[in-house]
Coordinates of C-alpha atoms and ligand atoms in Angstrom, one line a residue:
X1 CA 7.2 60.7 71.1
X2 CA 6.8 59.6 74.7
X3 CA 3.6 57.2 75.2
X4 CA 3.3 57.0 71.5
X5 CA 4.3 54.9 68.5
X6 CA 5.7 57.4 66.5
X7 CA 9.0 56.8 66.5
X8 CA 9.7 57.5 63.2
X9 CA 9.2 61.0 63.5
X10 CA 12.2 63.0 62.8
X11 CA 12.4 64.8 66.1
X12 CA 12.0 61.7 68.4
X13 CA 14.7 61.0 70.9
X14 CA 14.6 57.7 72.9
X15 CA 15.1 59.3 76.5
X16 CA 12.1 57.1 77.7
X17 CA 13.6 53.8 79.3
X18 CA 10.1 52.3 79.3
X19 CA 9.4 53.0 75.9
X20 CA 12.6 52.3 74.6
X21 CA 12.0 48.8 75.4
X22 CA 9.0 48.6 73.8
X23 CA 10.8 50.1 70.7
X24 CA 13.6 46.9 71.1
X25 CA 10.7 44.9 71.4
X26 CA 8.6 45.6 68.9
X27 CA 11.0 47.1 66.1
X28 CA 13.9 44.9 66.5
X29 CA 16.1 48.0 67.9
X30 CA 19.2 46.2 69.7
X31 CA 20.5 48.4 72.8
X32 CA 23.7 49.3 70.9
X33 CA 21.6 50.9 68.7
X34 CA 21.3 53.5 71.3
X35 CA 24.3 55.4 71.3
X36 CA 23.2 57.9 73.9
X37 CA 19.7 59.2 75.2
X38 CA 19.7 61.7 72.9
X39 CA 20.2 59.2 69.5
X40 CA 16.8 59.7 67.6
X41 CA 14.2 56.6 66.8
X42 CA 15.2 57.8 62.9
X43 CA 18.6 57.6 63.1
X44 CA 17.8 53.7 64.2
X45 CA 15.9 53.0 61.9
X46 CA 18.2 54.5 58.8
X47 CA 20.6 52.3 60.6
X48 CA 18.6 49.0 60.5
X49 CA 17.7 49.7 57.1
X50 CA 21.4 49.8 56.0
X51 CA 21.5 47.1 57.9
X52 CA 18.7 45.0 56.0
X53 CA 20.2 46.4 53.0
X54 CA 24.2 45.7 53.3
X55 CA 24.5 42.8 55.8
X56 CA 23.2 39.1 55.6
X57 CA 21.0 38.0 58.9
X58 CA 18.9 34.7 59.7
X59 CA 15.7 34.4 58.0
X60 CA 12.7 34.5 60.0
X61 CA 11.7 31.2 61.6
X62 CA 10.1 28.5 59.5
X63 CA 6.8 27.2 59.4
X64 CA 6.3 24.2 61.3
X65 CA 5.1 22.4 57.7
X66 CA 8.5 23.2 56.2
X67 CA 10.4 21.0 59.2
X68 CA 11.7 17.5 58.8
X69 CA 13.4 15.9 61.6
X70 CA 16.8 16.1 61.9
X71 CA 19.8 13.9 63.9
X72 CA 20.8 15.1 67.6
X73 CA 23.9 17.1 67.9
X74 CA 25.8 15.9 71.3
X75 CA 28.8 17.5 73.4
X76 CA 30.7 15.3 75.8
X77 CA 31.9 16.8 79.4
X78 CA 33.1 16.1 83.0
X79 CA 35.9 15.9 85.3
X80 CA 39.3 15.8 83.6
X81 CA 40.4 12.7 83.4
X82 CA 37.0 11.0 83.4
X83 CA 37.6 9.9 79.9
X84 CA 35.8 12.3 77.4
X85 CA 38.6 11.8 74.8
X86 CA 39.2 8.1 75.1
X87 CA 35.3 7.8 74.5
X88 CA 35.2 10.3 72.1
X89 CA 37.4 8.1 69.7
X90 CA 36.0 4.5 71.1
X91 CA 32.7 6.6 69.5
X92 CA 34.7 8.0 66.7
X93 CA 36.5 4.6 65.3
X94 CA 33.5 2.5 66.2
X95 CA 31.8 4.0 63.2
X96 CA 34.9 3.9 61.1
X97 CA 35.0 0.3 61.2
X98 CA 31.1 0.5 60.2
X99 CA 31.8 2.0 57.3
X100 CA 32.7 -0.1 54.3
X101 CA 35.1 2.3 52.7
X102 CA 36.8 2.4 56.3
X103 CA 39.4 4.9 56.0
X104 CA 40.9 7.2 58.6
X105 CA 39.2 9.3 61.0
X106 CA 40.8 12.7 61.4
X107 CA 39.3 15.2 64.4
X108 CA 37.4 17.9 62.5
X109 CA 35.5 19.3 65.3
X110 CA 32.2 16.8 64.7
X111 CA 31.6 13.6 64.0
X112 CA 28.5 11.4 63.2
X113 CA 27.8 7.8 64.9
X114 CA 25.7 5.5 63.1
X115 CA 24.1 2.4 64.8
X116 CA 24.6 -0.8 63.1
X117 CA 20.7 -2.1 63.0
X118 CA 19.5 1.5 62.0
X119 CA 19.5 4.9 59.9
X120 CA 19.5 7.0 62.5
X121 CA 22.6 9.2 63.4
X122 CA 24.2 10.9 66.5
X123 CA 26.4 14.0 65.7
X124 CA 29.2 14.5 68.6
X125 CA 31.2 17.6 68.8
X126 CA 34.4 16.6 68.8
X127 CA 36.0 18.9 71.8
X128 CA 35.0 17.8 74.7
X129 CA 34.7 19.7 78.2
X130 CA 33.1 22.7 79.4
X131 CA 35.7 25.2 77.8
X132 CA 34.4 24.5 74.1
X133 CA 30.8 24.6 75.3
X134 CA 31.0 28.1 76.9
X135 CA 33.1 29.6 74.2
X136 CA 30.4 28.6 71.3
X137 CA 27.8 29.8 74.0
X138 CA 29.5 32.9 74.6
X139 CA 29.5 33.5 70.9
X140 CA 25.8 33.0 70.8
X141 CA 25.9 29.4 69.5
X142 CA 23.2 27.4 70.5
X143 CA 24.3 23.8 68.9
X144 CA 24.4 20.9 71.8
X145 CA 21.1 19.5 72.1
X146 CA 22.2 17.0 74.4
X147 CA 25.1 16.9 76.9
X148 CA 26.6 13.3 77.7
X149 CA 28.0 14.4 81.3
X150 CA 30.8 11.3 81.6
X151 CA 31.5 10.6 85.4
X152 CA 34.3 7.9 86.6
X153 CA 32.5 5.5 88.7
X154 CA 35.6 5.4 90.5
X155 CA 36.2 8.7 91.1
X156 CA 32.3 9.5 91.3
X157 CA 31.1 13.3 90.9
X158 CA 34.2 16.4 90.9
X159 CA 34.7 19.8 90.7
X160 CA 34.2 20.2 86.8
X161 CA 31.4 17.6 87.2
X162 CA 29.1 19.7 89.1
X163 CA 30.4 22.5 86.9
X164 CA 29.7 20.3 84.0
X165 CA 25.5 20.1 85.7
X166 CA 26.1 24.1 86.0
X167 CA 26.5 24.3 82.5
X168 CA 23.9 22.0 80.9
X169 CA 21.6 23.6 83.5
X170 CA 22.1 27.2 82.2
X171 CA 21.9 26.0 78.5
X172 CA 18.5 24.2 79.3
X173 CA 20.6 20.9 77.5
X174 CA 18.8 17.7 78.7
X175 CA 22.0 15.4 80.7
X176 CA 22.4 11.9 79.9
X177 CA 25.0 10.6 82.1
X178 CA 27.5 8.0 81.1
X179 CA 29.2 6.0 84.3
X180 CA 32.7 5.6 83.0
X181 CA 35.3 2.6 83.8
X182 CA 32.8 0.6 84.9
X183 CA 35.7 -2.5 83.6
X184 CA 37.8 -1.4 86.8
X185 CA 37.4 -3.3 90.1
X186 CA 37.8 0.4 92.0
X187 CA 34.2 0.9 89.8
X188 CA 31.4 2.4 92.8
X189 CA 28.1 2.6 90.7
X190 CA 26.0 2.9 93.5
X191 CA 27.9 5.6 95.4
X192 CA 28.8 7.2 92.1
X193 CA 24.6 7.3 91.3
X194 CA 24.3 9.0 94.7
X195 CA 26.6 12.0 94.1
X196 CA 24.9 12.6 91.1
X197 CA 21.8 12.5 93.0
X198 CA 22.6 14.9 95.6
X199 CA 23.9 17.2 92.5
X200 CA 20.3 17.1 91.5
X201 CA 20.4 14.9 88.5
X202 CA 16.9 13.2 89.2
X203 CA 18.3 9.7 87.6
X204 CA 16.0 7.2 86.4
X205 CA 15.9 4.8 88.6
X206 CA 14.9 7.0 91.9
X207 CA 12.1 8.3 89.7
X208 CA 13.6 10.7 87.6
X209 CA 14.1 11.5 84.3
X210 CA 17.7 11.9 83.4
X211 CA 19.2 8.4 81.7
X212 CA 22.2 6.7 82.9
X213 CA 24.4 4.0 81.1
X214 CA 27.1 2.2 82.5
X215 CA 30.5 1.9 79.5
X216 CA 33.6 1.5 79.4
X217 CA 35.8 3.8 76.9
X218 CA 38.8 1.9 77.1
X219 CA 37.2 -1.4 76.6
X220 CA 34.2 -0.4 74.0
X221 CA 31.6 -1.4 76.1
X222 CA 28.4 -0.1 76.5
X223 CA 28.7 2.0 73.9
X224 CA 25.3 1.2 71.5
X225 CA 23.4 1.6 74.4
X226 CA 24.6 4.7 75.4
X227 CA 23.6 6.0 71.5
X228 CA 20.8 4.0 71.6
X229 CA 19.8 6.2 74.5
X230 CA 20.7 9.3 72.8
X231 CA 18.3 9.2 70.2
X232 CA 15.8 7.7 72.8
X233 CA 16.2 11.0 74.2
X234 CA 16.3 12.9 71.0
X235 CA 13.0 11.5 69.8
X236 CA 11.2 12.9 72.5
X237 CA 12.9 16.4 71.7
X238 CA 11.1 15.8 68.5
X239 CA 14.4 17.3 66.8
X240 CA 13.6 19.4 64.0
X241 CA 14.8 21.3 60.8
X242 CA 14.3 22.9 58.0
X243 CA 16.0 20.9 55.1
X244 CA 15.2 24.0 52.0
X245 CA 16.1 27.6 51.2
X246 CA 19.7 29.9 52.2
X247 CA 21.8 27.8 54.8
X248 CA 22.2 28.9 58.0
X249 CA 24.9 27.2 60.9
X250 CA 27.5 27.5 62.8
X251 CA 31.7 27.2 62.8
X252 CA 32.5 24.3 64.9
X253 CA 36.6 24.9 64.9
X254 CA 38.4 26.3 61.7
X255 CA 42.3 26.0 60.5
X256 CA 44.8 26.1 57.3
X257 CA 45.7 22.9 55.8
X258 CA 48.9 22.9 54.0
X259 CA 47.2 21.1 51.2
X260 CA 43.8 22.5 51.3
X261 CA 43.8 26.2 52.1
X262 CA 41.8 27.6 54.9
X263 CA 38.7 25.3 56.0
X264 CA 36.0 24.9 58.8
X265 CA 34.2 22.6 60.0
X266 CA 30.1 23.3 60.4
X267 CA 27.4 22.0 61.7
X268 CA 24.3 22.8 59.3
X269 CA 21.0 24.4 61.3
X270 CA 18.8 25.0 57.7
X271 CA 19.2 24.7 54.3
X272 CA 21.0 22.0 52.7
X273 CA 24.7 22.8 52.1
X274 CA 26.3 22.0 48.4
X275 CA 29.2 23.3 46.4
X276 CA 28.9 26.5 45.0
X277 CA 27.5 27.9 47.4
X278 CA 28.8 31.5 48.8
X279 CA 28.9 31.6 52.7
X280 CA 29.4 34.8 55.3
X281 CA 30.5 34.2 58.9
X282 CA 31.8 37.0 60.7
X283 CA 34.2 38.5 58.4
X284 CA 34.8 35.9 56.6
X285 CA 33.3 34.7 53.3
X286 CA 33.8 31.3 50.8
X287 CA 32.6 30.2 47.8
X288 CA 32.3 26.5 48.6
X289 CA 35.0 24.3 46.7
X290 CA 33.9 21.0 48.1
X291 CA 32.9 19.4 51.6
X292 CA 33.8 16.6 53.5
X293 CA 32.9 14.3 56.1
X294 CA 35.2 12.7 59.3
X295 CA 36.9 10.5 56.7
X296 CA 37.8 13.3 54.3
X297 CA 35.5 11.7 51.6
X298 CA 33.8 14.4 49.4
X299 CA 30.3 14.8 50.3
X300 CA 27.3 16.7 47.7
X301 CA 25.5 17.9 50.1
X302 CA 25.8 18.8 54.2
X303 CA 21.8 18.5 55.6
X304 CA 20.7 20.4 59.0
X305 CA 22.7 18.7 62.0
X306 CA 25.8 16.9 60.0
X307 CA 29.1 18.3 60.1
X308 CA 31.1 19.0 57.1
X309 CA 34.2 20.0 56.3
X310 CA 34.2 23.1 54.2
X311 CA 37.0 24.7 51.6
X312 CA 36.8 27.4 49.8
X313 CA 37.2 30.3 52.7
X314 CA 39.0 33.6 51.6
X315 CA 39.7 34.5 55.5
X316 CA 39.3 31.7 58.4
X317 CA 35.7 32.3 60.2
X318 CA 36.1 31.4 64.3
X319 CA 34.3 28.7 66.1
X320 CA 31.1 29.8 66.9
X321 CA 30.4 32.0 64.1
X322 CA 27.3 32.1 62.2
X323 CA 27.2 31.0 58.8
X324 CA 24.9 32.6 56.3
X325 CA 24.3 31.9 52.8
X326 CA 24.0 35.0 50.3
X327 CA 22.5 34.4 46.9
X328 CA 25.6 36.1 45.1
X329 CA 29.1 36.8 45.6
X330 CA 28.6 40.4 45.5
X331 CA 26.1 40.4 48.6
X332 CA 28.6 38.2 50.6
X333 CA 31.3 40.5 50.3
X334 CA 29.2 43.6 50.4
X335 CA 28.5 41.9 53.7
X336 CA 31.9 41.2 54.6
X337 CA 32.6 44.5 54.0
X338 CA 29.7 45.9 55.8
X339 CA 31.0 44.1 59.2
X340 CA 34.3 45.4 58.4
X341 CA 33.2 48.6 58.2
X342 CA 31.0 48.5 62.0
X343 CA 33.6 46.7 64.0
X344 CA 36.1 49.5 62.9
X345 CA 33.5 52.2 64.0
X346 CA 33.0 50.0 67.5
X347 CA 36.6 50.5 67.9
X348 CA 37.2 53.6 67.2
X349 CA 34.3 54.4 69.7
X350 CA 36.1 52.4 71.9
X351 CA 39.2 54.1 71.5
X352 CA 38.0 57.2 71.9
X353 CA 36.1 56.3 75.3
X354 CA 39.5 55.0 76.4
X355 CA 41.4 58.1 75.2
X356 CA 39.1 60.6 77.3
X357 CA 39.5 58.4 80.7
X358 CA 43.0 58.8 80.5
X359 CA 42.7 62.5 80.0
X360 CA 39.8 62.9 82.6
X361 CA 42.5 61.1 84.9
X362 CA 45.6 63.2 84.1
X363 CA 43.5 66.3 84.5
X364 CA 42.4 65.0 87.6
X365 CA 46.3 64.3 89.0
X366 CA 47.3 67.4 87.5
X367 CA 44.4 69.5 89.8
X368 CA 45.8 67.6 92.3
X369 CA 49.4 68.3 91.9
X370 CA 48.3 72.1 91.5
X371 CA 46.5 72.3 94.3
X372 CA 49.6 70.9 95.9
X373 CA 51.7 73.2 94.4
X374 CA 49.4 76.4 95.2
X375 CA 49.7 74.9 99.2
X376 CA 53.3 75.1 98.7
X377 CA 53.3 78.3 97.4
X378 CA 51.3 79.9 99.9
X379 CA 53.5 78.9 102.7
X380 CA 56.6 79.8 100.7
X381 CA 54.8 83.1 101.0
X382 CA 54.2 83.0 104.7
X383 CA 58.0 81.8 105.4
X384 CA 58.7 85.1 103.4
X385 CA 56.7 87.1 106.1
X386 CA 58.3 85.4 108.9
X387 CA 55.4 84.0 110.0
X388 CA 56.7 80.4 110.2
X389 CA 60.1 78.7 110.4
X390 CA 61.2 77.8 107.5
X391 CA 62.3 74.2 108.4
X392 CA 58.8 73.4 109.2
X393 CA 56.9 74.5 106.2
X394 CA 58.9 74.1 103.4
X395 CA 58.2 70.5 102.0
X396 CA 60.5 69.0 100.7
X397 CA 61.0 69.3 97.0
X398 CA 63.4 66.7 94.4
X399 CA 64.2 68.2 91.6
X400 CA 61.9 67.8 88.7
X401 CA 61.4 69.0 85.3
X402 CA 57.9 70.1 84.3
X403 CA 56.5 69.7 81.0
X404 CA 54.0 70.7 78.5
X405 CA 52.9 68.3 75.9
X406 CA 51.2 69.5 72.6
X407 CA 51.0 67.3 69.4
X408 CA 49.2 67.1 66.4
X409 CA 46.9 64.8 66.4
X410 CA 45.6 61.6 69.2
X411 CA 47.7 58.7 68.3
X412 CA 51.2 60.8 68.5
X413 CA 50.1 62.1 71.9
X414 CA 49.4 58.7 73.2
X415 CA 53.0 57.7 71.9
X416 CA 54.5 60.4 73.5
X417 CA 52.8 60.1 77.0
X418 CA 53.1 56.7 77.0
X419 CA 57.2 57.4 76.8
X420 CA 57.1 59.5 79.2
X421 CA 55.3 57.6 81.6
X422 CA 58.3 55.1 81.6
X423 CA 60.4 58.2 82.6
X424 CA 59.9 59.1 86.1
X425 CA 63.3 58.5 87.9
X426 CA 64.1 58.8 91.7
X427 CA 66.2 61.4 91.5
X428 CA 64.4 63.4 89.2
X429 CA 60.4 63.6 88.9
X430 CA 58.7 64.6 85.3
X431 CA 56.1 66.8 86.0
X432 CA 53.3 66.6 83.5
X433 CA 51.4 70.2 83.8
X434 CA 49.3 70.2 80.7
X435 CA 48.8 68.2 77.6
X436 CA 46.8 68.3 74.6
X437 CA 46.3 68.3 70.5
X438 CA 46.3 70.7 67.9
X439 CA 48.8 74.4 67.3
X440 CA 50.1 75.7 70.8
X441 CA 47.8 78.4 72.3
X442 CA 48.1 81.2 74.4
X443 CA 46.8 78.8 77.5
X444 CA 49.4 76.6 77.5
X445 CA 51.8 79.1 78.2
X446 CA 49.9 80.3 80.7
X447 CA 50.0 76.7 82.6
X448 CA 53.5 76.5 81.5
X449 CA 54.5 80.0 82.8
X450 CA 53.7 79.4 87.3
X451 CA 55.3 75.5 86.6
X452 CA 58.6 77.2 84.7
X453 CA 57.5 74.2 82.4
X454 CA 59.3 73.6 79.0
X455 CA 56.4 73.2 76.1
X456 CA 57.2 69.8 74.1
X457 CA 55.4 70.0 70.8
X458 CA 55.3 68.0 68.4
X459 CA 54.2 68.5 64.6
X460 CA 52.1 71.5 65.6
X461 CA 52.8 75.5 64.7
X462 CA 53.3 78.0 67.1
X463 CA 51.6 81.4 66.6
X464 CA 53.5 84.8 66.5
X465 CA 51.6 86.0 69.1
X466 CA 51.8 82.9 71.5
X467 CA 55.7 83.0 70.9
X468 CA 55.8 86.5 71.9
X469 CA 54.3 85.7 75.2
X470 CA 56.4 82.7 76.0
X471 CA 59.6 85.0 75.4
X472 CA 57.8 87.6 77.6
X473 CA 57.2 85.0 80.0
X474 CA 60.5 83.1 79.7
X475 CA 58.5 80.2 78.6
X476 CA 60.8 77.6 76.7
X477 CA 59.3 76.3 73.6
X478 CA 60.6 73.4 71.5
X479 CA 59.3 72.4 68.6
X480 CA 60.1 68.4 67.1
X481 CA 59.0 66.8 63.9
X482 CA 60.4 63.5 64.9
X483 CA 59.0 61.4 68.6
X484 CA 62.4 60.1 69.2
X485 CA 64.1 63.4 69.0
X486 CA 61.6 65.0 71.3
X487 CA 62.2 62.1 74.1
X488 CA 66.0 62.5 73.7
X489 CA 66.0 65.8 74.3
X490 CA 64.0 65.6 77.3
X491 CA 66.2 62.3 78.4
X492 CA 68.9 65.1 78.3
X493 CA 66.9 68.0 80.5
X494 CA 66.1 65.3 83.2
X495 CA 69.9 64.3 83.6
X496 CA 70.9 68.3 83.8
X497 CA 68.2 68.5 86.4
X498 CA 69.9 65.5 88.3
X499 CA 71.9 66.4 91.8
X500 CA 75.5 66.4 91.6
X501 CA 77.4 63.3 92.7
X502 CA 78.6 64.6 96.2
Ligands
GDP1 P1 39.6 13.1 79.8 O1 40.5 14.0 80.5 O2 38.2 13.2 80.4 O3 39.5 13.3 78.3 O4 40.1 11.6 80.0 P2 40.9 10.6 79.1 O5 40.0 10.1 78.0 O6 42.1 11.3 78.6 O7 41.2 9.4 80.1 C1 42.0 9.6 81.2 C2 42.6 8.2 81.5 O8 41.6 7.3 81.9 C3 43.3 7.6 80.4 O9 44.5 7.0 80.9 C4 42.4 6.6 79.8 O10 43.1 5.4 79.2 C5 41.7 6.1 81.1 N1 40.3 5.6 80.8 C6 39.4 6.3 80.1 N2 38.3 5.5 80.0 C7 38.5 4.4 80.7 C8 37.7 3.2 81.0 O11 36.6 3.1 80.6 N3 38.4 2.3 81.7 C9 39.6 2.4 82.2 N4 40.1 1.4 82.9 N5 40.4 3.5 81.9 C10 39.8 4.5 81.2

């Protein structure tokens, strides 16, 4: 296969770094496809097939004819204290009032702002600082368009503003800045224009391009222009989206209501969102009962970038989930089931990785302990001989009881070290020689045997012939059905082994 494209060929292994990214490239391979250097270019390709076939993914991008522009979707951040929240709800109840049903505004993640001479509409996300931005990023979510970086002009630029910068900057999010508590006489514009300068946020005014507007939360002012500057900013990202075909977004925040059931609130990418409609996001599915906006009024229909409040969830999705729209309820939960199914196998694999480094590191503190123990040994020998005095070479040794574990199967071994591990006492040491799964063997009484170790097993059988030898041996073998009965019993041979009280 090496140098050529036929990776489908039954043999082919991917043990060619080069060429395995060409494969990810070109054939949509993702590096956990590649268990191991030795996993073949077929077995990847049943497994993206199965994939195609049983899970729901993003449809390939649309055609720049199908694309209608769509409204700006905004996160708020800066130094605590700055005053995201207070201008998140001066934002929020501004365009309460605006409506004519007015109504209640309840937080739902997202919000849209409307300006009172236009059509035009700003989407906010609801949670401000940097937290909620890196959790949907670190989920893959790619939602803020713009960030509104709010900086007390009192205060000037902090820690979490220049973290804020950070943020924005790794993202690629354009920064419109919004000088806060500009109604205080403390207010320092000027000086608060230059940190952001020296932060390297080229503002306008020194001949850059990053807008800055002066508000007040507290005292609503400001505010139009700062949205007014938004979607300045927002027409020159030419915001697009595609309005038709399967909806695709993302989980903004998600929670029970008492009332409702479980709901989330999404922001809509493409498609056009309307009852009925059956959604997957992570491993969680809904038939959509009905949507709502900010002001819990039932809307039809949830275009690209407007929130809406979705029931009709079977599980609750996470924030920053994808959602994807099947065609039927069978292929959301065959999906469901799908994802079920390979996050099991991830942790299983998981498990298993973390079940071997434990063993790799007992067997490595048991060579140790032997080598130890052979050291000893040998200079028991010598002592014998005469050759040393004894007060110099023997080491000295507490009493200690040493065991052999064998159970039936992973999980009951894992119980019954990790019980053990919490039994090492002062006075008396618990020597693990050997542990392991499956029906005692010959072996283990051989480790046993130099250690005068008891063999602990539990659930497993014990062969005539390996019993014979532990009886030749003198090699105590005990045999438990039940985990607690076993630890008693050896709670019992470590107090035997325990000095007398003088
Ligand atoms: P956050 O931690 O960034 O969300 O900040 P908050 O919105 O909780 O505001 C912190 C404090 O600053 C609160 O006591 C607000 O009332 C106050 N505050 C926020 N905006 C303004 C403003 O424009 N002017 C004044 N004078 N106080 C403000």
């Amino acid at each position: 296969v090496e140098g050529t494209d036929d990776y489908d060929h039954p043999g082919a292994t991917i043990n060619n770094m080069r060429l395995l990214d060409a494969i990810v490239k070109k054939c949509g391979f993702r590096p956990d496809h590649i268990k191991s250097p030795q996993t073949k270019a077929s077995e990847v390709i049943h497994e993206l097939e199965e994939e195609r076939d049983l899970d729901v993914k993003p449809r390939p991008p649309p055609k720049p004819s199908e694309l209608v522009p769509r409204c700006p979707i905004v996160t708020v951040m800066g130094h605590v204290d700055h005053g995201k929240t207070t201008l998140l709800d001066a934002l929020r109840n501004t365009s309460v009032v605006e409506q004519e049903f007015g109504g209640i505004t309840q937080h739902i993640g997202a919000f849209s702002v409307k300006l009172s001479n236009s059509t035009q509409t700003v989407t906010f996300l609801d949670t401000p600082g940097h937290a909620a931005f890196s959790a949907m990023r670190s989920r893959g979510a790619h939602v803020t368009d713009i960030v509104v970086l709010v900086v007390a002009a009192e205060d000037g630029v902090m820690e979490q503003t220049k973290e804020s910068i950070r943020y924005a900057n790794e993202a690629k999010v354009p920064i419109i800045v919004a000088i806060n508590k500009c109604d205080k006489p403390e207010a320092n514009i000027p000086n608060t224009k230059k940190g952001l300068w020296t932060q390297g946020i080229a503002l306008e005014e020194f001949g850059g391009e990053v807008q800055s507007v002066c508000i007040s939360a507290l005292k609503k002012t400001g505010l139009d222009t700062l949205v007014e500057t938004i979607l300045t900013q927002a027409e020159l990202m030419q915001l697009k989206a595609d309005p038709k075909g399967l909806v695709e977004g993302v989980v903004v925040e998600a929670r029970t209501d008492p009332a409702r059931g479980r709901l989330c609130t999404a922001i809509i990418q493409r498609g056009t969102l309307r009852k009925g409609s059956f959604l997957v996001a992570g491993r969680a599915w809904a038939r959509v009962r009905g949507m709502f906006n900010e002001q819990g009024q039932v809307i039809d229909e949830a275009p690209p970038g407007v929130p809406a409040e979705i029931i009709g969830w079977r599980e609750l999705p996470s924030a920053g989930d994808l959602i994807l729209e099947c065609e039927t309820e069978t292929k959301a939960l065959q999906a469901v089931r799908y994802r079920e199914q390979q996050d099991m196998k991830k942790k299983m694999e998981i498990d298993e990785i973390a079940i071997q480094q434990k063993m790799e590191e007992h067997l490595k503190e048991y060579k140790q302990e032997l080598e130890k123990k052979r050291a000893l040994g040998l200079r028991r020998r010598i002592r014998k001989k005469g050759v040393l005095r004894p007060k110099e070479t023997i080491e000295r040794t507490d009493p200690e009881l040493a065991v052999v574990v064998k159970a039936d199967v992973d999980g009951s071994l894992e119980a019954i070290l990790d019980v053990l591990e919490t039994y090492h006492s002062p006075q008396c040491r618990l020597d693990i020689v050997h542990y392991g799964v499956g029906n005692i063997v010959e072996s283990d009484v051989n480790l046993a045997f130099p250690f005068g170790a008891v063999i602990y097993a539990f659930n497993v059988r014990c062969p005539e012939d390996v019993k014979k030898l532990a009886k030749e041996t003198k090699t105590e073998i005990k045999t438990f059905n039940i985990i607690y009965r076993l630890v008693e019993d050896l709670k019992v041979q470590l107090t035997e082994r325990l000095p007398l009280a003088e």
